[in-house]
Coordinates of C-alpha atoms and ligand atoms in Angstrom, one line a residue:
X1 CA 0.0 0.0 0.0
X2 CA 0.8 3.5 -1.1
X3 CA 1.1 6.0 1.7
X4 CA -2.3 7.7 2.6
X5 CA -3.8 10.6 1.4
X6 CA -4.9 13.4 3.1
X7 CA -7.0 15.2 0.9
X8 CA -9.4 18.7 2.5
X9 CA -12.6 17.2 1.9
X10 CA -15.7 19.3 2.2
X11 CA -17.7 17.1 3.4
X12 CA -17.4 15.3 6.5
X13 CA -16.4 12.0 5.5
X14 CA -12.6 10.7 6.1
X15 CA -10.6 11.0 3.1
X16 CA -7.4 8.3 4.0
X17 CA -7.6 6.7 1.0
X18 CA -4.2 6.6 0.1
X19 CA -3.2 7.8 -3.4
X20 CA -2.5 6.6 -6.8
X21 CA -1.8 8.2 -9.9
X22 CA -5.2 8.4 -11.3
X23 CA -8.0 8.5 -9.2
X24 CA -11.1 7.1 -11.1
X25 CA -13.2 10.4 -11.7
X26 CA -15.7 12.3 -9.0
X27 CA -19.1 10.4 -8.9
X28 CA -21.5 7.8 -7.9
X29 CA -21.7 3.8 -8.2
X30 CA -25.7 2.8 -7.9
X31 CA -25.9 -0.7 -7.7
X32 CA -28.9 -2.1 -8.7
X33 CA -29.4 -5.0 -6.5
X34 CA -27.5 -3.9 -3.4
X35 CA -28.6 -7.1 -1.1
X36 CA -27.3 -9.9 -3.8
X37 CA -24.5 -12.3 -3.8
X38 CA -22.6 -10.6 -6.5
X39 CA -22.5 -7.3 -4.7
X40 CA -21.5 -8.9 -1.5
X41 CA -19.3 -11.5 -3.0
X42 CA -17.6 -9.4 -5.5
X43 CA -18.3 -5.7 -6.0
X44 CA -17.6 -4.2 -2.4
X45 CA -14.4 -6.4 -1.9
X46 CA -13.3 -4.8 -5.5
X47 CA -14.4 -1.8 -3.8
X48 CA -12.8 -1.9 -1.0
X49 CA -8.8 -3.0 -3.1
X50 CA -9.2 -0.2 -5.1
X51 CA -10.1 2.3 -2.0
X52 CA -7.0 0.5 -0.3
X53 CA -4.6 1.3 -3.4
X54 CA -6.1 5.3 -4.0
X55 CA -8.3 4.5 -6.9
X56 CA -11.3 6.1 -5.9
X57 CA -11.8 9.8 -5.5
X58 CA -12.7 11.9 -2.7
X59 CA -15.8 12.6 -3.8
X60 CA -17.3 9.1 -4.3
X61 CA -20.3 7.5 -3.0
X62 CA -22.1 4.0 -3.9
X63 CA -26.0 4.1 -3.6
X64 CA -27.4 0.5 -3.2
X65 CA -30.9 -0.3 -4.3
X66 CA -32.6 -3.6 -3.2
X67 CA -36.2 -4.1 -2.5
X68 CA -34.9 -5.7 0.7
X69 CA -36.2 -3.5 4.0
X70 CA -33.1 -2.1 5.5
X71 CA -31.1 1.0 6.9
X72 CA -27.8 2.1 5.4
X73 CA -26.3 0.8 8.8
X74 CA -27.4 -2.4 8.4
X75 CA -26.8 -3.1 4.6
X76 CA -23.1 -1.9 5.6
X77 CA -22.6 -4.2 8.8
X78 CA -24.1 -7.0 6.1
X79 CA -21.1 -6.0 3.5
X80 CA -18.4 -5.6 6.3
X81 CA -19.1 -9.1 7.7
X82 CA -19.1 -10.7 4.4
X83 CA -15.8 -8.6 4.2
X84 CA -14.7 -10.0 7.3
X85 CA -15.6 -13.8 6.7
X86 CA -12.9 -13.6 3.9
X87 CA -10.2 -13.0 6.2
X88 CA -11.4 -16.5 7.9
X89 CA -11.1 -18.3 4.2
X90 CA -7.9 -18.6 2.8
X91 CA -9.2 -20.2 -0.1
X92 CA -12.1 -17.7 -1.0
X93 CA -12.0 -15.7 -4.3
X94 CA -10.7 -13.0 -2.0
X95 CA -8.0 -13.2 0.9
X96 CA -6.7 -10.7 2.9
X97 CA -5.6 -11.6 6.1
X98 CA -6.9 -8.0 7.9
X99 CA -9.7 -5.4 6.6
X100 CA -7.9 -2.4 7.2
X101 CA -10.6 -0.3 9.9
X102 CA -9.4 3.2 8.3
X103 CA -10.0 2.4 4.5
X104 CA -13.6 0.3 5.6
X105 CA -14.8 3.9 7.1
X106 CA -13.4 5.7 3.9
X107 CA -15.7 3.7 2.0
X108 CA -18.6 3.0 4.4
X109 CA -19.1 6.6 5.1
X110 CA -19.9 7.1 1.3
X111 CA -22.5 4.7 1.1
X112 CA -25.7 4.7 1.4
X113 CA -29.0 2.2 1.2
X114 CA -32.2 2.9 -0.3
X115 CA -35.0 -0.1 -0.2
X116 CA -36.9 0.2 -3.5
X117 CA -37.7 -1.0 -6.8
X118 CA -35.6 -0.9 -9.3
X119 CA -38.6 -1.1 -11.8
X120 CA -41.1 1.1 -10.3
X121 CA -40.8 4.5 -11.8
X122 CA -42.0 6.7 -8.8
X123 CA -39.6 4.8 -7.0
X124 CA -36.7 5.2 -9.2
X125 CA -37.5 8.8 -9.5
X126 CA -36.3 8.9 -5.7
X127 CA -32.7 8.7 -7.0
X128 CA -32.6 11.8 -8.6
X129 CA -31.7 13.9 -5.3
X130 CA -29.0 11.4 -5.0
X131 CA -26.7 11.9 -8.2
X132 CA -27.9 15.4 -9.3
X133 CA -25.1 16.9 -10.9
X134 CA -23.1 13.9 -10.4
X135 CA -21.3 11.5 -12.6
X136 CA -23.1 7.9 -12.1
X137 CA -22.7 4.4 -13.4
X138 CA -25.2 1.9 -12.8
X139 CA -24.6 -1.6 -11.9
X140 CA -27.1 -4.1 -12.6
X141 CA -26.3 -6.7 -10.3
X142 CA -29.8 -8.2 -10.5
X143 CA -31.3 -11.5 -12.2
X144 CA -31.7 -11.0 -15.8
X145 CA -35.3 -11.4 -16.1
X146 CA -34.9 -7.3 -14.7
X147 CA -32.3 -6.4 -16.9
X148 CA -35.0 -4.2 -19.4
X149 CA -37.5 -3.4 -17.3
X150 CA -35.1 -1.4 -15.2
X151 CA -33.3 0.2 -17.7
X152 CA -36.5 1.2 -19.6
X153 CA -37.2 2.8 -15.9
X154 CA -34.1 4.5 -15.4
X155 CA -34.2 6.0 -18.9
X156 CA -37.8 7.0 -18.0
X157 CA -37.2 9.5 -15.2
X158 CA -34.1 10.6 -16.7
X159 CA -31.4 8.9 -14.7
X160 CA -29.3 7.9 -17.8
X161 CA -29.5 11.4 -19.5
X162 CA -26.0 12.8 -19.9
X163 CA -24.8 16.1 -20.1
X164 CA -22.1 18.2 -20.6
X165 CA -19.4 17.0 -18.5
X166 CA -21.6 14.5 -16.7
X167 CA -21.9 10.4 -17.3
X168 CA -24.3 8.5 -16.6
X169 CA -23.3 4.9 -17.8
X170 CA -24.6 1.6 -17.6
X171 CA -22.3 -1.9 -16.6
X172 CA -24.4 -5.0 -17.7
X173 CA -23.3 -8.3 -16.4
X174 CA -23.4 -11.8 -18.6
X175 CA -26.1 -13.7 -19.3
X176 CA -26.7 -11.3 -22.0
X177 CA -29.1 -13.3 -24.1
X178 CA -29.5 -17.0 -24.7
X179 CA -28.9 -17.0 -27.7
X180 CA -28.1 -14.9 -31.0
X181 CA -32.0 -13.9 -31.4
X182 CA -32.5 -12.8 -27.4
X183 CA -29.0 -11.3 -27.2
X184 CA -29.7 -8.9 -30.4
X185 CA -33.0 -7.8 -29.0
X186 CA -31.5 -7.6 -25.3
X187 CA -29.3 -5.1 -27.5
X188 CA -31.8 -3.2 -29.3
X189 CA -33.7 -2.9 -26.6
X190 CA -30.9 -1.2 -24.4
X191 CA -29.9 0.9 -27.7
X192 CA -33.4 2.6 -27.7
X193 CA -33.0 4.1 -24.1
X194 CA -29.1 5.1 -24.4
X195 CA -26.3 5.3 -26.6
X196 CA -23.7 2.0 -26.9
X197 CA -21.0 4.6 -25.5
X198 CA -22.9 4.8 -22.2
X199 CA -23.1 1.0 -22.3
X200 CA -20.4 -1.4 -20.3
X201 CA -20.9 -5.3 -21.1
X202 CA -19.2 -7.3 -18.1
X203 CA -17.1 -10.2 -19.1
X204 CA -16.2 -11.3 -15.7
X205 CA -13.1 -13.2 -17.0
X206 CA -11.9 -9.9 -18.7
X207 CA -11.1 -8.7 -14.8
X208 CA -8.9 -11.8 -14.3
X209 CA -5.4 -10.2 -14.3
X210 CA -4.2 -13.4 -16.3
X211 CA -6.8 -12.7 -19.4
X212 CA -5.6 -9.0 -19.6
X213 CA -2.2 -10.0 -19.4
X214 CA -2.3 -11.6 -22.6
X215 CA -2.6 -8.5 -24.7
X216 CA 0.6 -7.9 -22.8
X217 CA 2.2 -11.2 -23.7
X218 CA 1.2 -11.0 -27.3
X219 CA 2.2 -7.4 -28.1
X220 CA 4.5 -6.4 -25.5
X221 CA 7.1 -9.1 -26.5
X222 CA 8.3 -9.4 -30.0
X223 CA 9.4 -12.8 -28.9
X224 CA 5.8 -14.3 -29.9
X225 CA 4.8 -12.5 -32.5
X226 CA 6.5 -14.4 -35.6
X227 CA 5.6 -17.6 -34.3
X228 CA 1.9 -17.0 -33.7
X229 CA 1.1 -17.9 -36.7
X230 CA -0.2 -21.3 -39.1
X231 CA 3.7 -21.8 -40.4
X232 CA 4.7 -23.0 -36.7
X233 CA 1.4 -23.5 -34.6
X234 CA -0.1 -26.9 -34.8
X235 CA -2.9 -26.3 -33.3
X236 CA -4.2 -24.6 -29.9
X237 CA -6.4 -25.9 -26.5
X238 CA -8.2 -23.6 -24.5
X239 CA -10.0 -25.1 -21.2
X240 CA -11.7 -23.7 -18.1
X241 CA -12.6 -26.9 -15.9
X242 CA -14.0 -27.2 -12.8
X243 CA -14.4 -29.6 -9.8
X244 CA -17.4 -28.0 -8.8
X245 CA -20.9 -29.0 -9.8
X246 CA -23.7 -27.2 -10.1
X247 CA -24.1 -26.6 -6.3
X248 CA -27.0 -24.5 -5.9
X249 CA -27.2 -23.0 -9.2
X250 CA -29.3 -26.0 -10.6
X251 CA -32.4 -24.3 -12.1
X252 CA -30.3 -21.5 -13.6
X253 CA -28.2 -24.0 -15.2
X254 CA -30.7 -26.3 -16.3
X255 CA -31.9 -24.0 -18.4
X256 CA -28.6 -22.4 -19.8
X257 CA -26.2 -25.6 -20.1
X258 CA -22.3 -25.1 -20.6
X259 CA -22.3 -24.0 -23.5
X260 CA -24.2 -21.2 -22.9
X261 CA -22.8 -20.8 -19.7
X262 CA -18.9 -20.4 -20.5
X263 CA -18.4 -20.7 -24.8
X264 CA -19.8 -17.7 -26.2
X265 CA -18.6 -15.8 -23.5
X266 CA -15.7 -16.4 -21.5
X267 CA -14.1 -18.9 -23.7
X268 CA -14.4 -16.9 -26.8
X269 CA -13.1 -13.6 -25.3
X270 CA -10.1 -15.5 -24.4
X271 CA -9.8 -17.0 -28.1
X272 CA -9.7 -13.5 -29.3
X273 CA -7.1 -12.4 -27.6
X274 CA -5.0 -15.4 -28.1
X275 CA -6.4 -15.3 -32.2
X276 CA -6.9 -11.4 -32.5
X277 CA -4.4 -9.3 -35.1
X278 CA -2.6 -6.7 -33.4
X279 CA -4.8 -4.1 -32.6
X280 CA -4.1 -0.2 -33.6
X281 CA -4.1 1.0 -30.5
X282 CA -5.3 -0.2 -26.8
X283 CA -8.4 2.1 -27.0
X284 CA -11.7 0.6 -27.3
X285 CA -12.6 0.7 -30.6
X286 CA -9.3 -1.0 -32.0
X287 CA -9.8 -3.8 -29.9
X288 CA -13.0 -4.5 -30.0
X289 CA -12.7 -4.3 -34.2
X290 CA -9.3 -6.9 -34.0
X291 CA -11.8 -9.2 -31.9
X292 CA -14.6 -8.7 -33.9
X293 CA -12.5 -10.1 -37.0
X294 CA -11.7 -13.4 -34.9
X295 CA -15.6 -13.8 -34.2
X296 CA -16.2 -13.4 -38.0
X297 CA -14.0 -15.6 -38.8
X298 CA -15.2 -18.6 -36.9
X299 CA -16.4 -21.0 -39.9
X300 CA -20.0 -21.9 -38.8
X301 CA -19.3 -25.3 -35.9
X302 CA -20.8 -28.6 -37.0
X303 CA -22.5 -30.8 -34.5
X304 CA -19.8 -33.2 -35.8
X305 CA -17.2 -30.8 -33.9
X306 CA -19.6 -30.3 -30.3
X307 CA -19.6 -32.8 -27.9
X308 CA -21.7 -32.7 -24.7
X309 CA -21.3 -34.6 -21.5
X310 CA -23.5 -34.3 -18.5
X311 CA -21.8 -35.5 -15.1
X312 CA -22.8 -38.8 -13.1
X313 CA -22.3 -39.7 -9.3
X314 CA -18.5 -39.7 -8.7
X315 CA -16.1 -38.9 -6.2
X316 CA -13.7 -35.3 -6.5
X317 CA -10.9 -36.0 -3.7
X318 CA -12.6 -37.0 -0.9
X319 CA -16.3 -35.2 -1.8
X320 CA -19.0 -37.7 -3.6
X321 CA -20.7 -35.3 -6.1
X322 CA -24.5 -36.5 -6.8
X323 CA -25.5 -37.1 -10.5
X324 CA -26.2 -33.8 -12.0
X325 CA -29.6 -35.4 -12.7
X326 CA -30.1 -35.8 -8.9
X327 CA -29.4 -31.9 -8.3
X328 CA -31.8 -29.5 -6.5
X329 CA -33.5 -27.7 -9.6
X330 CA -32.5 -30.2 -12.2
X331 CA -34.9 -32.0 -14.2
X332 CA -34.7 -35.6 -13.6
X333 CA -34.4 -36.8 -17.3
X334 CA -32.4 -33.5 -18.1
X335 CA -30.4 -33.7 -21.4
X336 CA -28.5 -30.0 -20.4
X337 CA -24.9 -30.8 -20.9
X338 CA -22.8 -30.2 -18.1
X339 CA -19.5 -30.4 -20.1
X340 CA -19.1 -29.2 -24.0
X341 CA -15.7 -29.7 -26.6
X342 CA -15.7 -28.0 -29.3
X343 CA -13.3 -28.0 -32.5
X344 CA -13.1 -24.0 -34.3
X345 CA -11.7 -23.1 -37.0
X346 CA -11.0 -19.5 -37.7
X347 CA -10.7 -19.0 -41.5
X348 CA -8.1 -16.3 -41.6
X349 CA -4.5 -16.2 -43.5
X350 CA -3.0 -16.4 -39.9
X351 CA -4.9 -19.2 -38.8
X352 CA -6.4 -21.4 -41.7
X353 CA -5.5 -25.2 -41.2
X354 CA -4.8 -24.4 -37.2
X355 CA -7.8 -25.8 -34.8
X356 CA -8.6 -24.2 -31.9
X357 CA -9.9 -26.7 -29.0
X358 CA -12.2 -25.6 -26.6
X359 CA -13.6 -27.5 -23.7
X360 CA -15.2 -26.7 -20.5
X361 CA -17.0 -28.4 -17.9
X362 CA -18.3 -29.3 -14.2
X363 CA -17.3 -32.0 -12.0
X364 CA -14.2 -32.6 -13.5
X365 CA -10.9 -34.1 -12.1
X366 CA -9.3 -30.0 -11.3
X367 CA -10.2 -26.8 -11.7
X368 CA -7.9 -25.3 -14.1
X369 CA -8.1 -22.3 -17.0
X370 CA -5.4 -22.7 -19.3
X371 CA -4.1 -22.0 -22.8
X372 CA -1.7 -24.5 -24.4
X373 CA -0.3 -23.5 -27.7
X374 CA 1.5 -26.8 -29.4
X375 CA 4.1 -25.8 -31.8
X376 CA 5.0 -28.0 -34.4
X377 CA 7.8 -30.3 -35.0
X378 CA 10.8 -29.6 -36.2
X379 CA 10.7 -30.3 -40.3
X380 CA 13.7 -32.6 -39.4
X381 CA 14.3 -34.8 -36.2
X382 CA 18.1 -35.1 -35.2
X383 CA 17.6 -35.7 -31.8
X384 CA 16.1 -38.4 -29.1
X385 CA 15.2 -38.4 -25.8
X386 CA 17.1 -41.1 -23.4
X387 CA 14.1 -43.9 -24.5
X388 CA 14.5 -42.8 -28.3
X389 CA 11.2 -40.9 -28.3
X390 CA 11.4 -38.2 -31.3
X391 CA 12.1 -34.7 -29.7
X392 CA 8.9 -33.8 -28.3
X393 CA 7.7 -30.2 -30.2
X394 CA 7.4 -27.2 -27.7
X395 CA 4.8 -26.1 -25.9
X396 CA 3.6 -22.8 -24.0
X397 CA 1.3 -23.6 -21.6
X398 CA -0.5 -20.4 -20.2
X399 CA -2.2 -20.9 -17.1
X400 CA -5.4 -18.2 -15.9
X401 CA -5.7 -20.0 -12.8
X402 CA -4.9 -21.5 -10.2
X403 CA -1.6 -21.3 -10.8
X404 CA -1.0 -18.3 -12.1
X405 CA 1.5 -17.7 -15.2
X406 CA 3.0 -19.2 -17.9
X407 CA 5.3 -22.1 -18.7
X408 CA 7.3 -22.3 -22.0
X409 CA 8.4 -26.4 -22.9
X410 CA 11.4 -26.7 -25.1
X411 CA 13.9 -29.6 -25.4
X412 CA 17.8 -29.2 -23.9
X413 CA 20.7 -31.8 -24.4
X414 CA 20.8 -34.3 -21.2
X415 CA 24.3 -33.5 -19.5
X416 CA 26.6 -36.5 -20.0
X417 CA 28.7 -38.6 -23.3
X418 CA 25.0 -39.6 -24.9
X419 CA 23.4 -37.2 -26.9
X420 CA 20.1 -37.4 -25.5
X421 CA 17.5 -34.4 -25.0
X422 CA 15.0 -33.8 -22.9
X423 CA 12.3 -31.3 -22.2
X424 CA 12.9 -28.7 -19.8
X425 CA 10.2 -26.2 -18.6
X426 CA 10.9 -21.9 -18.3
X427 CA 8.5 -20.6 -15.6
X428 CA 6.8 -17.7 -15.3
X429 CA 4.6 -17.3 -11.7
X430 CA 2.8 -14.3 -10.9
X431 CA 3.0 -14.5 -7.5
X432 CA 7.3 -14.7 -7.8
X433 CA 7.5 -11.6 -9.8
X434 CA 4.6 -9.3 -8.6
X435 CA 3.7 -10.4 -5.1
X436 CA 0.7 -11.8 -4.1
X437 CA -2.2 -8.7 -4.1
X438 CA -5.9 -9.6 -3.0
X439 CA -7.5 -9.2 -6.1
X440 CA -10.9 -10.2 -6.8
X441 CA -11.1 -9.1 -10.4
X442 CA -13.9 -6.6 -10.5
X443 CA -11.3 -3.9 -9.7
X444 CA -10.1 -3.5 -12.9
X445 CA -13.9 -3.6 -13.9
X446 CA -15.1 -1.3 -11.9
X447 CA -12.2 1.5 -12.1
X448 CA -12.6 1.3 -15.9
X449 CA -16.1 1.8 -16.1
X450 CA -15.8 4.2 -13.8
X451 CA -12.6 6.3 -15.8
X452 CA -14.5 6.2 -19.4
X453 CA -12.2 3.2 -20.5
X454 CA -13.7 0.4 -22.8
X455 CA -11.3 -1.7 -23.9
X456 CA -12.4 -4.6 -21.9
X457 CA -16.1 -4.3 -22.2
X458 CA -18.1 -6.1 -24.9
X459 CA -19.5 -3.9 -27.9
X460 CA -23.1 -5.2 -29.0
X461 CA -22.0 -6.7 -32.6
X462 CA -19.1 -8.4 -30.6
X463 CA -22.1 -10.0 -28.3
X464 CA -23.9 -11.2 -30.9
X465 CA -21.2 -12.5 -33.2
X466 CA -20.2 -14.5 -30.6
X467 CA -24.2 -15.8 -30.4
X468 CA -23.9 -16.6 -34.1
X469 CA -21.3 -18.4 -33.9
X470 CA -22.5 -21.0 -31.1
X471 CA -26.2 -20.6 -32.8
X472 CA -25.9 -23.8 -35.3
X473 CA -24.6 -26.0 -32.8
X474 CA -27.2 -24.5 -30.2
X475 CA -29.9 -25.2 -33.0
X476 CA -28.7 -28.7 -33.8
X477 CA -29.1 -29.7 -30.2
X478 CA -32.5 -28.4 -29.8
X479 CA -33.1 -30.5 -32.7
X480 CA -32.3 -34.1 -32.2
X481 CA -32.4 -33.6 -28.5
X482 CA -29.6 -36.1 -27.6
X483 CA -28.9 -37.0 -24.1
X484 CA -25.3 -36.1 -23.6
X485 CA -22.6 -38.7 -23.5
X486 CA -22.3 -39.5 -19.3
X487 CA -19.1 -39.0 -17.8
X488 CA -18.4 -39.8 -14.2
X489 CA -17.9 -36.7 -11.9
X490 CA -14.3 -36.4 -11.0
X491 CA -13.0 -37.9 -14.0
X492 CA -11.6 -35.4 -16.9
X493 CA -14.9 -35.5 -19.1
X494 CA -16.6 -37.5 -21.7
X495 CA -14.9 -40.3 -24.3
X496 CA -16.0 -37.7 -27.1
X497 CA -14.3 -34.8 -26.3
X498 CA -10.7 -37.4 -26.0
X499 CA -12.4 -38.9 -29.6
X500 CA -12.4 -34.9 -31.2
X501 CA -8.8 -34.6 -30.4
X502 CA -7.8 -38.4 -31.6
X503 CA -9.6 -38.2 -34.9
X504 CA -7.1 -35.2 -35.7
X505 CA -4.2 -37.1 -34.4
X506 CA -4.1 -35.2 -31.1
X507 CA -4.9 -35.1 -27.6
X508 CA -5.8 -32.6 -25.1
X509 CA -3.4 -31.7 -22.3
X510 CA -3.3 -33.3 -18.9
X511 CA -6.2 -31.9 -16.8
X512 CA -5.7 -33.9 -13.3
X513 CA -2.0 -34.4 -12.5
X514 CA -2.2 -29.8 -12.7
X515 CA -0.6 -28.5 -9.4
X516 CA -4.5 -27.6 -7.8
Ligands
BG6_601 C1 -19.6 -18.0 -14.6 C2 -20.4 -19.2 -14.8 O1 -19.9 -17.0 -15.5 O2 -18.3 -18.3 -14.6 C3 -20.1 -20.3 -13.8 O3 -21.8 -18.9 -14.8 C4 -18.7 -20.5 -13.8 O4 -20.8 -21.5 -14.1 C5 -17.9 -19.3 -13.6 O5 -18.4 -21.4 -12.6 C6 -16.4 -19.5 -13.8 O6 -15.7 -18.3 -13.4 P1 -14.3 -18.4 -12.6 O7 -13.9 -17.0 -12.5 O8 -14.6 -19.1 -11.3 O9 -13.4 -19.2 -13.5

């Protein structure tokens, strides 16, 4: 931590926030749906890091809005202890061993609660008094079902009207749409009350340090850049597995499936920015036009390249994990795939003839999100390893989580009389070269929503390229309405996805002997 600021406030609140270099601009954070997990869980802890590190201004307050009956003293006490039972969890999303009392009151002391709701007009209208004058961004951190309604409202009495040196923006979380048809009218819909430059599409795997790192990697290093490319790439795996089933989540998920769920979405924001062409600049615009090429690209996915699995009973460690079947929301006879695998092919000069392999699933062997890009062989083989193996081609392994960084495999000559190689491993951790920060990954988010910056916010016709591409093999399913293949919980996911990979001659990367 910086050292603290001690900015003349005129107001009364404490202004110790220590400083940074650029404060996210004067204003107000409404969150729509102040009492929810996702405020609790994840907003105020981003909150809070970036209050801790001098992000915030002096002048900035959060309004929450639930329907929920409650003082601003309580709904604070609620966020504090949710703050606090983090300190008791090691392993939650975020860790700090001690809430720092001075930086909780700086932020506390600008909040306040107001019970109402968030689609009743003369309710809304209440919120006026609160950011007249003011810079505001709403956050809808409510179910989707309330995602028009209430921005139909707060366009209504004015809330989202913009003026001369005052924002009023709009963040939007994911499920945006269910498929190409809902997402573009979810879009038109939201284009009719305010313009697409007031309008800030949450990807929440765009806050993941990891995921915005790889701009970095790509275009910060000339290292990469002539071999990311068809001429020495064979072909690339992308995977975000889990361990966990659907817990309590099961009639949201029965409905939505992993496809939905993870491909169009997080997946596919991180093929873009392992596929996308430099971008102009960092701005928005550039690089949300260098992604949009990558989604346009896609050549339309076959049902021949999807697979679907749907977890069984099975054992994760030492937790038994029920069928999905048998889950609390889940229909009994439910075909909703709890795993998907899917072969892309982007048909671009950079990338023609190179598949990209995407899987993702629950109740798998490890949680891991990870990139590996396989190399090709050398066009001549001089060397072997010790049990005359063919030199093994390299490899760079990225890995998003859990353990953070990125490990290059190339071959090196065993020391001794016998020429023998054998693959050696360059390692890049995180939490070696930076330190460990608690970081939740809405900061980030949050501070750029807040400072005017899009880059890492979707534009609508990146939304619902992303829906078209996903839509045949969406359709097809709906179709012949297969039951998925089974696979048992705790293994590494259906015989299908292993059979994608093997009809190509491949095979994916090890999913459970990962450091967890
Ligand atoms: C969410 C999905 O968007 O992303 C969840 O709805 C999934 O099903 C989660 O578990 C994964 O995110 P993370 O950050 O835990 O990898």
């Amino acid at each position: 931590m910086t050292s603290p600021r001690h900015n003349a406030s005129a107001s009364a609140q404490p202004s110790v926030a220590p400083a940074a270099r650029h404060p996210a601009p004067d204003g107000t954070l409404v969150i729509l749906g102040a009492g929810g997990d996702l405020t609790h869980r994840l907003l105020v802890p981003a909150l809070y890091d970036l209050a801790c590190s001098g992000f915030l201004p002096d002048d900035f307050k959060v309004v929450g809005v639930s329907l929920e009956k409650q003082t601003t003293e309580e709904w604070v006490a609620s966020l504090r202890a949710r703050l606090d039972a983090f300190t008791r969890d090691k392993h939650a999303e975020f860790y700090t061993t001690k809430i720092s009392e001075e930086t909780w009151q700086w932020l506390a002391s600008r909040m306040t609660y107001r019970s109402m709701s968030f689609v009743s007009a003369e309710e809304m209208q209440t919120l006026t008094a609160d950011i007249a004058g003011r810079n505001a961004v709403f956050y809808l951190a409510i179910p989707p079902r309330f995602f028009e309604e209430s921005v139909v409202t707060l366009a209504k009495v004015g809330l989202l009207t913009e003026k001369p040196g005052i924002f009023r923006r709009l963040a939007i979380e994911k499920p945006f749409g269910t498929d190409l048809e809902t997402a573009g009218k979810l879009n038109a819909h939201l284009l009719s009350v305010m313009k697409e430059s007031q309008i800030y599409r949450v990807d929440h795997f765009l806050g993941k340090e990891t995921v915005q790192n790889l701009l970095a990697l790509r275009f910060s290093n000339l290292l990469f850049q002539p071999l990311w490319h068809r001429d020495y790439i064979d072909h690339i795996q992308i995977t975000a597995a889990e361990t966990l089933s659907v817990e309590g989540r099961g009639a949201f998920y029965d409905a939505t499936g992993a496809l939905r769920d993870m491909v169009p979405n997080h997946l596919f924001q991180i093929l873009a920015l392992v596929a996308m062409e430099p971008p102009t600049s960092l701005k928005a615009e550039p690089v949300r036009n260098a992604k949009q090429q990558v989604f346009d690209a896609i050549r339309p996915i076959t049902p021949e390249n999807a697979v679907r699995g749907q977890y069984i009973k099975g054992r994760s460690g030492d937790r038994i994990i029920q069928a999905y079947r048998e889950s609390m929301g889940v229909a009994p006879d439910s075909i909703t795939e709890t795993y998907t695998a899917l072969k892309i092919e982007l048909d671009t000069w950079r990338w023609a003839g190179v598949p990209f392999y995407l899987r993702t699933g629950k109740g798998l062997s490890n949680s891991v999100t990870q990139i590996i890009v396989q190399f090709k062989q050398t066009p001549l083989s001089l060397f072997h390893t010790e049990d005359g193996q063919p030199q093994p081609p390299n490899r760079f392994v990225y890995n998003i989580r859990p353990d953070k960084g990125a490990d290059l495999h190339f071959n090196a000559k065993k020391p001794g009389p016998e020429t023998n190689i054998s693959e050696v491993v360059a390692q890049f951790r995180y939490e070696k070269s930076f330190g460990s920060l608690p970081n939740i990954g809405y900061e980030t988010l949050l501070y750029d929503c807040l400072q005017g910056s899009a880059s890492l916010f979707q534009r609508a016709d990146n939304i619902e390229a992303a829906w078209r591409a996903v839509d045949p093999v969406l359709k097809a399913w709906a179709k012949d309405k297969k039951p998925p293949e089974f696979y048992t919980a705790g293994s590494n996911g259906p015989a299908g996805a292993d059979e994608l990979l093997a009809r190509d001659g491949r095979s994916w990367g090890p999913l459970n002997n990962i450091k967890k």
